[in-house]
Amino acid sequence: MRGQHRRHPAWPSKALLALAFVLPCTAALAAQTTPVSTTPEARTYDHILDTVVARYHLPGIALGVIENGKVVYVATRGETIAGSGRKITPRTLFKIASNSKAMTTALLGRLVDQGKLHWDDPVTKYLPGFQMYDPWVTKNMRVADLLTHSSGLPEGGGDLMLWPEPNAFTRADIIHGLRYIKPGYSFRSKYEYDNLLYVVAGEVAAAAGSAPYETLMHREVFQPLGLSRCQVGQWNRDAVGDVAQPHSFRDGRNVPEDEDGPVIPAITSAPAGGIRCDLDDMLSWARNWLVPTPAQLQWLSAEQRHVLQSPHMLIPVSEQRRDWDDSHIMAYGYGWRMTDVDGTWTVWHTGTLDGMYSELMLLPDQKDGFVFLINGEAESARTVLGEALLKHFTKPDDTRGVTWYADALQRADEQATKRAAAPDTSAATPVAPAVLAAWTGRYRDPWLGDLMLCPRNGRVHFAVAKSPRLNGDVMRLGNRDLVHWSNHGMDPDAWLDFHPAQGGQPATLTMAKVDPLGDFSSDYEDLHFVRTGDCP
């Protein structure tokens, strides 16, 4: 899913010619990726990086730093696949996950510059079949509202239509399913992170640009900016080459998970989190925002750049962020977060997918920044590395360092776990079909679709038709039932709560995370299955 991890509650918490001006611009960008490896600053970055890699046993990482608009440091550690001997390089492709969102909003900004789209246009102008749960919200949802995580969708609402991958949900399925997801708060009243509406935004771009999202991304973003290694849509792994694979950390070692096949398929989630890029291209992408050339200002106007990176929705500032960074305000723009850190304005985003983590940080006023890409379980590593690198710019006399931040974060995690500890499920036992005979059968949720809860091999098996990895056996723990997912990467498991038929209405099934701190993309709480028939 978007990240099979426990969230840190204090950190808010997937063939056309380039324009004529691209060639000199691209050459200039490439010239800036040569690292300066002998300066005191470079030795500082080496120390930060190596300390984080050792602390968190990272399988692979690529890091680049920009100072005053120039790339001054590039470093890589580890392997594309642990134990393979294939080293990470600045040209290694990683999943950038939700850092894809800023590329999607840049595409939309391009269409605004071209007069094909306006931020205040109703979504239904481009997608007549678009509906939210509330008809008033449907009517008043603007293109801009798709981008600020303030639509009323509950946090991570509907993400089970995107992840786990692979699944059979299309973008049309997502647009149709939105009408069934009950709001978690009133429209435009608060920030709750969602992914589905970025998929909708990609379809708005496709309608306005008269081409599929993937075609537009290549034509309007990758090619003009010279992002020659970035990939979206279907592509050939071996033809492109040098592709990092995700890892989990199990039994003291990094284990590859969900490795790519020879052909990487186009994925529904691309506008929200499905782009892959290498470090060189991500540094070029970052410099485009920090020190745009005249040609790049033709690619995207200063007006649209300002719109994308201006605050549009406030985000609560956590106690930890206040303590660590003296932050007073946090906000979301269009595909970007922004925060004051030690009196310095920062614009940034992170990306999280199974076994892949990224961060892109910009300090626009100083023209500084950094980007790093990791192919392992690295939520804490990302937080600590990002903090240590950021302090180098915002508070250079800070003496706390990687170890201090890592220890502090570990203590905070332990305290959060004590407050909302997940139950020990090791004593759970399989439920015999006879015990659940009254509840087995076929069920349907209006947006996730069909579920089979039926006997198989002497157990009761749970299987969602359109999401083959959402399958597992039903277990009993005390007096409660849960589904234990068959795939290792499918944490957290889910409680199953059965509700009897009444008033002429059929029986229903609801779900909840066994681990209350489990990833919000495991949005089991938003499901409401209704029994539709017996098992075959």
XYZ file of C-alpha atoms in Angstrom:
536
model
C 0.000 0.000 0.000
C 0.974 3.619 0.226
C 3.264 2.524 3.036
C 3.079 -0.591 5.137
C 4.316 1.120 8.256
C 3.282 2.555 11.574
C 2.764 6.280 11.279
C 4.650 8.780 13.408
C 1.661 10.627 14.856
C 3.647 13.835 15.124
C 4.532 13.975 11.398
C 1.690 14.603 8.834
C 2.792 11.775 8.375
C 2.511 5.840 -6.103
C 7.190 9.633 -28.105
C 6.850 13.315 -28.906
C 9.492 15.927 -29.709
C 10.746 18.180 -26.960
C 10.501 21.929 -27.372
C 13.397 23.645 -29.115
C 14.646 25.340 -25.958
C 15.267 22.066 -24.100
C 18.689 21.079 -25.416
C 20.887 23.813 -23.932
C 18.872 23.751 -20.744
C 19.331 20.007 -20.347
C 23.082 20.215 -20.983
C 23.440 22.902 -18.347
C 21.534 20.830 -15.837
C 23.661 17.764 -16.535
C 26.806 19.795 -15.985
C 25.668 20.625 -12.476
C 25.426 17.015 -11.284
C 29.186 16.659 -10.748
C 29.677 16.377 -6.963
C 32.186 18.396 -5.009
C 33.648 15.685 -2.760
C 36.545 17.378 -0.992
C 34.852 20.288 0.783
C 34.079 20.335 4.521
C 30.390 20.451 3.574
C 30.762 17.253 1.555
C 32.435 15.520 4.475
C 29.528 16.676 6.644
C 27.029 15.199 4.193
C 29.028 11.960 4.035
C 28.907 11.670 7.811
C 25.157 12.331 7.974
C 24.427 9.872 5.199
C 26.646 7.074 6.485
C 25.342 7.408 10.034
C 21.734 7.105 8.839
C 22.513 4.147 6.549
C 24.207 2.315 9.414
C 21.529 3.145 11.993
C 18.652 1.948 9.820
C 20.379 -0.774 7.744
C 19.235 0.732 4.467
C 19.590 -1.489 1.380
C 20.208 1.440 -0.973
C 20.010 5.222 -1.167
C 20.816 8.079 -3.529
C 21.283 11.604 -2.136
C 21.910 14.938 -3.826
C 22.333 18.402 -2.300
C 21.912 21.814 -3.927
C 23.524 24.975 -2.557
C 22.837 28.385 -4.081
C 21.247 26.729 -7.094
C 24.151 24.378 -7.869
C 24.458 20.649 -7.228
C 27.360 20.382 -4.802
C 27.016 16.822 -3.540
C 25.879 13.524 -5.035
C 26.328 10.234 -3.217
C 24.934 6.730 -3.415
C 25.122 3.743 -1.101
C 24.003 0.126 -1.346
C 22.442 -2.004 -4.046
C 19.409 -2.060 -6.324
C 18.661 -5.521 -4.934
C 20.286 -6.534 -1.654
C 23.008 -9.097 -2.256
C 22.977 -8.665 -6.039
C 26.187 -6.674 -6.300
C 24.393 -4.135 -8.523
C 25.285 -0.791 -6.978
C 22.972 2.200 -6.700
C 24.088 5.016 -9.017
C 22.749 8.544 -9.690
C 21.003 6.943 -12.693
C 19.171 4.279 -10.676
C 15.399 4.565 -10.980
C 13.350 4.680 -7.780
C 9.640 4.983 -7.168
C 9.184 8.588 -6.077
C 5.664 7.807 -4.791
C 3.780 10.953 -3.681
C 6.488 13.229 -5.045
C 4.623 12.416 -8.266
C 1.883 14.801 -7.100
C 3.983 17.911 -7.782
C 4.626 16.667 -11.318
C 0.889 16.190 -11.803
C 0.160 19.728 -10.598
C 2.926 21.106 -12.830
C 1.205 19.405 -15.758
C -2.054 21.082 -14.772
C -0.230 24.413 -14.470
C 1.064 23.948 -18.004
C -2.511 23.471 -19.206
C -3.560 26.628 -17.357
C -0.745 28.562 -19.059
C -1.959 27.187 -22.399
C -5.535 28.345 -21.726
C -6.893 24.781 -21.788
C -7.832 24.746 -18.107
C -8.611 27.084 -15.207
C -8.089 26.326 -11.536
C -11.633 27.451 -10.697
C -13.285 25.327 -13.374
C -15.783 22.787 -12.001
C -14.487 19.233 -12.235
C -17.705 18.217 -13.996
C -16.765 20.469 -16.936
C -14.109 17.897 -17.821
C -15.561 14.766 -16.212
C -19.385 14.879 -16.464
C -19.714 11.566 -14.606
C -17.782 12.795 -11.555
C -19.755 12.599 -8.306
C -18.935 12.938 -4.632
C -21.149 11.578 -1.855
C -22.773 15.002 -1.371
C -24.415 16.453 -4.529
C -23.598 20.000 -3.404
C -19.919 19.105 -3.164
C -20.082 17.527 -6.622
C -21.459 20.742 -8.061
C -18.958 22.995 -6.289
C -15.779 20.901 -6.559
C -13.235 22.924 -8.539
C -10.111 21.599 -10.208
C -8.122 23.301 -7.428
C -10.112 21.416 -4.776
C -8.773 18.124 -6.106
C -5.256 19.133 -5.021
C -5.449 20.431 -1.436
C -6.646 17.382 0.584
C -9.689 19.265 1.848
C -12.496 17.616 -0.111
C -14.206 15.921 2.830
C -12.790 12.480 2.001
C -11.569 10.730 5.150
C -7.798 10.351 5.460
C -6.687 7.834 2.851
C -10.317 7.354 1.804
C -10.670 4.819 -1.014
C -6.940 4.036 -1.163
C -7.767 0.322 -1.247
C -8.755 0.934 -4.883
C -5.159 1.997 -5.566
C -3.116 -0.290 -3.331
C -2.098 -3.050 -2.884
C -0.940 -3.533 -6.442
C -1.582 -5.217 -8.751
C -5.341 -4.847 -8.810
C -8.079 -4.480 -11.398
C -9.379 -1.013 -10.467
C -9.352 1.484 -13.316
C -9.473 5.268 -13.122
C -13.099 5.042 -14.249
C -13.751 2.748 -11.268
C -12.262 5.342 -8.944
C -14.317 8.187 -10.378
C -17.435 6.026 -10.021
C -16.559 4.809 -6.520
C -16.096 8.292 -5.038
C -19.870 8.794 -4.846
C -20.103 6.004 -2.234
C -17.361 7.151 0.158
C -18.942 8.984 3.067
C -17.215 12.248 4.017
C -15.169 12.418 7.181
C -15.566 16.199 7.570
C -17.172 19.144 5.775
C -15.942 20.342 2.397
C -12.904 22.710 2.513
C -12.915 22.805 6.323
C -9.687 20.923 7.101
C -6.716 18.965 5.762
C -6.960 15.161 5.478
C -4.537 13.530 3.067
C -6.071 11.624 0.172
C -4.812 10.078 -3.056
C -7.938 9.397 -5.113
C -8.524 13.000 -6.101
C -5.049 13.227 -7.607
C -6.058 10.337 -9.848
C -9.135 12.382 -10.756
C -6.865 15.381 -11.395
C -4.871 13.260 -13.830
C -8.080 12.474 -15.705
C -8.990 16.184 -15.738
C -5.604 16.840 -17.327
C -6.247 14.109 -19.880
C -9.616 15.612 -20.804
C -8.298 19.176 -21.000
C -5.130 18.146 -22.844
C -6.880 15.728 -25.221
C -4.385 12.944 -24.518
C -3.853 10.265 -21.849
C -2.202 11.388 -18.637
C 0.944 9.374 -19.352
C 1.338 10.917 -22.811
C 0.893 14.399 -21.399
C 3.406 13.786 -18.611
C 6.077 12.748 -21.100
C 5.238 15.548 -23.559
C 4.614 18.429 -21.185
C 6.943 17.675 -18.246
C 9.642 15.058 -18.811
C 10.720 16.055 -22.304
C 10.760 19.851 -21.913
C 12.760 19.605 -18.689
C 15.120 16.937 -19.970
C 14.015 14.376 -17.384
C 15.176 11.613 -19.686
C 15.104 8.767 -17.173
C 11.737 9.464 -15.530
C 9.130 6.837 -16.366
C 5.347 6.661 -16.236
C 2.973 4.303 -18.011
C 4.156 0.983 -19.443
C 7.887 0.507 -20.007
C 10.487 -2.218 -20.367
C 12.630 -2.814 -17.299
C 15.700 -4.169 -19.109
C 15.611 -1.631 -21.934
C 15.602 1.206 -19.402
C 17.922 -0.581 -16.975
C 19.287 0.240 -13.508
C 16.023 -0.061 -11.560
C 15.955 -0.245 -7.760
C 13.631 -2.789 -6.179
C 11.735 -2.322 -2.888
C 12.765 -4.155 0.280
C 11.386 -5.040 3.678
C 13.581 -5.577 6.717
C 12.976 -9.031 8.166
C 14.987 -11.227 10.497
C 17.832 -8.737 10.520
C 18.241 -8.413 6.760
C 16.806 -6.594 3.761
C 14.529 -8.797 1.665
C 13.351 -7.782 -1.844
C 9.573 -7.479 -2.096
C 7.303 -7.302 -5.147
C 10.132 -7.184 -7.652
C 9.387 -5.848 -11.119
C 8.855 -8.180 -14.035
C 10.332 -7.534 -17.489
C 7.460 -5.179 -18.371
C 6.401 -2.534 -15.859
C 2.687 -1.971 -16.462
C 0.826 1.312 -16.529
C -0.832 1.793 -13.149
C -4.013 3.538 -12.110
C -2.284 5.399 -9.275
C 0.282 7.181 -11.479
C -0.973 10.786 -10.975
C -0.969 10.311 -7.201
C 2.173 8.265 -6.767
C 3.229 6.164 -9.752
C 6.190 7.977 -11.345
C 9.777 6.698 -11.175
C 12.861 8.884 -11.564
C 16.570 8.775 -10.849
C 18.579 11.129 -8.667
C 20.004 13.121 -11.584
C 16.540 13.886 -12.919
C 15.176 14.709 -9.471
C 17.999 17.207 -8.977
C 17.174 18.761 -12.357
C 13.525 18.884 -11.280
C 14.485 20.596 -8.007
C 16.730 23.177 -9.694
C 13.881 24.046 -12.055
C 12.030 25.342 -8.965
C 14.997 26.970 -7.259
C 16.789 28.656 -10.171
C 14.573 28.469 -13.256
C 16.217 29.535 -16.490
C 14.421 31.848 -18.946
C 13.599 28.748 -20.992
C 12.113 27.033 -17.947
C 10.034 30.116 -17.213
C 8.620 29.664 -20.708
C 7.859 26.060 -19.793
C 5.893 27.169 -16.712
C 5.145 30.786 -15.936
C 6.180 32.570 -12.767
C 2.469 33.040 -12.025
C 1.723 29.317 -12.063
C 4.865 28.510 -10.101
C 3.651 30.888 -7.416
C 0.188 29.301 -7.395
C 1.531 25.770 -7.021
C 3.835 26.601 -4.107
C 1.581 28.997 -2.194
C -0.388 27.946 0.917
C -3.941 26.892 0.073
C -4.915 24.732 3.077
C -3.503 24.884 6.595
C -2.057 21.722 8.180
C -1.869 21.366 11.976
C 1.667 21.854 13.301
C 2.698 18.969 15.544
C 4.317 19.387 18.944
C 7.382 17.534 17.680
C 7.770 19.871 14.736
C 7.425 22.887 17.018
C 10.078 21.462 19.346
C 12.527 20.368 16.658
C 12.056 23.142 14.079
C 10.415 26.075 15.890
C 7.686 25.851 13.228
C 4.648 28.103 13.467
C 2.729 27.316 10.288
C 2.347 24.430 7.892
C 0.246 24.384 4.757
C -0.446 22.500 1.548
C -0.198 24.086 -1.869
C -0.868 22.147 -5.061
C 1.265 19.031 -4.684
C 3.644 20.687 -2.200
C 3.825 21.131 1.558
C 5.369 24.225 3.103
C 6.622 25.056 6.595
C 8.778 27.584 8.423
C 11.840 25.881 9.930
C 14.031 27.916 12.296
C 12.771 31.044 10.553
C 13.447 29.693 7.051
C 10.657 28.980 4.573
C 10.695 25.444 3.178
C 8.710 23.823 0.363
C 8.792 20.046 0.273
C 7.097 16.702 -0.128
C 7.713 13.089 0.745
C 6.861 9.840 -1.001
C 5.970 6.468 0.520
C 5.241 3.125 -1.112
C 5.962 -0.453 -0.060
C 9.710 -0.516 0.490
C 10.357 2.846 -1.217
C 10.764 6.245 0.457
C 11.700 9.661 -0.917
C 11.969 13.298 0.095
C 12.457 16.491 -1.892
C 13.196 19.631 0.152
C 13.492 23.184 -1.220
C 14.597 26.333 0.608
C 13.510 28.797 -2.096
C 14.844 32.012 -0.563
C 18.381 30.593 -0.291
C 18.135 28.529 -3.502
C 19.176 25.478 -1.474
C 17.683 22.022 -1.299
C 18.177 18.278 -1.306
C 16.568 15.093 -2.547
C 17.032 11.484 -1.536
C 15.574 8.173 -2.698
C 15.578 4.942 -0.640
C 14.626 1.397 -1.629
C 13.881 -0.032 1.824
C 11.705 0.322 4.920
C 12.732 3.816 5.875
C 10.059 5.935 7.507
C 12.221 6.746 10.539
C 15.350 6.957 8.390
C 13.671 9.490 6.108
C 12.564 11.623 9.046
C 15.996 11.630 10.652
C 17.978 12.113 7.442
C 15.686 14.907 6.299
C 15.982 16.650 9.655
C 19.768 16.382 9.854
C 20.223 17.681 6.306
C 17.754 20.494 6.832
C 19.497 21.695 9.992
C 22.699 22.088 7.973
C 20.897 24.956 6.213
C 18.483 26.355 8.789
C 20.517 25.973 11.977
C 24.147 25.178 11.151
C 25.187 25.406 14.796
C 22.754 22.645 15.778
C 24.728 20.030 17.719
C 22.083 17.346 18.097
C 22.940 15.323 14.988
C 21.627 12.070 13.561
C 21.932 10.011 16.736
C 20.033 12.539 18.842
C 17.157 12.778 16.364
C 17.044 9.008 15.867
C 16.920 8.371 19.617
C 14.265 11.047 20.144
C 12.138 9.629 17.352
C 12.489 6.121 18.752
C 11.282 7.306 22.154
C 8.303 9.051 20.556
C 7.409 5.888 18.649
C 7.615 3.792 21.780
C 5.367 6.200 23.658
C 2.836 6.225 20.806
C 2.835 2.447 20.755
C 2.138 2.318 24.488
C -0.785 4.704 24.071
C -2.306 2.741 21.181
C -0.691 -0.672 21.343
C -1.688 -3.233 18.748
C -2.869 -6.501 20.279
C -0.622 -9.532 20.126
C -2.217 -11.731 17.462
C 0.293 -14.572 17.668
C -2.237 -16.687 19.601
C -4.946 -16.304 16.918
C -6.178 -19.620 15.510
C -7.911 -20.433 12.219
C -11.701 -20.411 12.314
C -13.396 -23.598 11.136
C -16.072 -23.109 8.447
C -18.758 -24.591 10.748
C -18.123 -21.866 13.314
C -18.774 -19.095 10.770
C -21.444 -20.902 8.795
C -24.004 -18.201 9.572
C -21.748 -15.525 8.079
C -20.009 -17.124 5.118
C -21.155 -16.071 1.678
C -20.760 -13.425 -0.980
C -20.636 -9.760 0.019
C -20.369 -6.465 -1.801
C -19.067 -3.019 -0.860
C -20.256 -0.224 -3.167
C -16.722 0.967 -4.026
C -14.391 -1.953 -3.270
C -16.720 -4.433 -4.956
C -17.258 -8.153 -4.446
C -15.934 -10.245 -1.580
C -15.997 -14.024 -1.183
C -15.975 -15.215 2.443
C -16.101 -18.941 1.886
C -14.690 -22.296 3.094
C -11.365 -23.311 1.571
C -9.049 -26.103 2.680
C -10.778 -26.446 6.034
C -10.635 -22.731 6.784
C -12.687 -19.637 5.993
C -10.986 -17.588 3.292
C -11.437 -13.865 2.634
C -10.857 -12.735 -0.984
C -11.677 -9.426 -2.705
C -12.410 -9.991 -6.409
C -10.677 -6.903 -7.844
C -7.711 -6.859 -5.454
C -6.071 -10.303 -5.421
C -3.630 -9.444 -2.622
C -6.520 -8.627 -0.288
C -6.912 -12.273 0.626
C -6.269 -14.306 3.744
C -7.696 -16.709 6.297
C -10.123 -15.739 9.031
C -8.648 -16.189 12.512
C -10.144 -16.036 16.008
C -8.497 -14.061 18.796
C -10.446 -14.168 22.025
C -14.011 -13.435 21.019
C -13.138 -11.481 17.860
C -12.473 -12.495 14.282
C -9.764 -11.049 12.072
C -8.393 -11.648 8.594
C -4.703 -12.503 8.482
C -3.417 -11.480 5.048
C -1.612 -14.152 3.073
C 1.017 -11.744 1.740
C 3.734 -10.636 4.153
C 3.640 -7.017 2.956
C -0.060 -6.632 3.703
C 0.148 -5.267 7.244
C -1.954 -4.429 9.142
C -4.423 -7.285 9.557
C -8.087 -6.357 9.926
C -10.826 -7.038 12.436
C -14.050 -8.458 11.009
C -17.319 -7.419 12.642
C -20.473 -9.195 11.514
C -23.918 -7.625 11.879
C -27.077 -9.764 11.596
C -29.859 -9.226 9.115
C -32.687 -7.121 10.480
C -35.749 -5.278 9.276
C -35.725 -7.191 6.008
C -32.172 -6.024 5.276
C -29.337 -8.539 4.710
C -26.416 -9.162 7.038
C -23.460 -6.795 6.814
C -19.731 -6.868 7.523
C -17.510 -3.990 8.655
C -13.756 -3.922 9.255
C -11.098 -2.051 11.212
C -7.306 -2.094 11.511
C -5.981 -4.452 14.157
C -3.114 -2.011 14.635
C -4.663 1.414 15.318
C -1.426 3.088 14.121
C -1.442 1.152 10.855
C -1.089 3.035 7.609
C -4.081 5.201 6.715
C -4.201 3.768 3.198
C -5.471 0.570 4.821
C -8.849 2.289 5.021
C -10.826 -0.753 6.160
C -12.986 1.452 8.381
C -14.631 3.004 5.311
C -15.898 -0.355 4.027
C -19.453 -1.568 4.454
C -20.056 -5.007 2.944
C -23.611 -6.235 2.411
C -24.276 -9.948 2.044
C -25.517 -10.763 -1.467
C -25.682 -14.558 -1.532
C -24.275 -17.936 -0.555
C -20.884 -19.356 -1.366
C -20.809 -21.308 -4.652
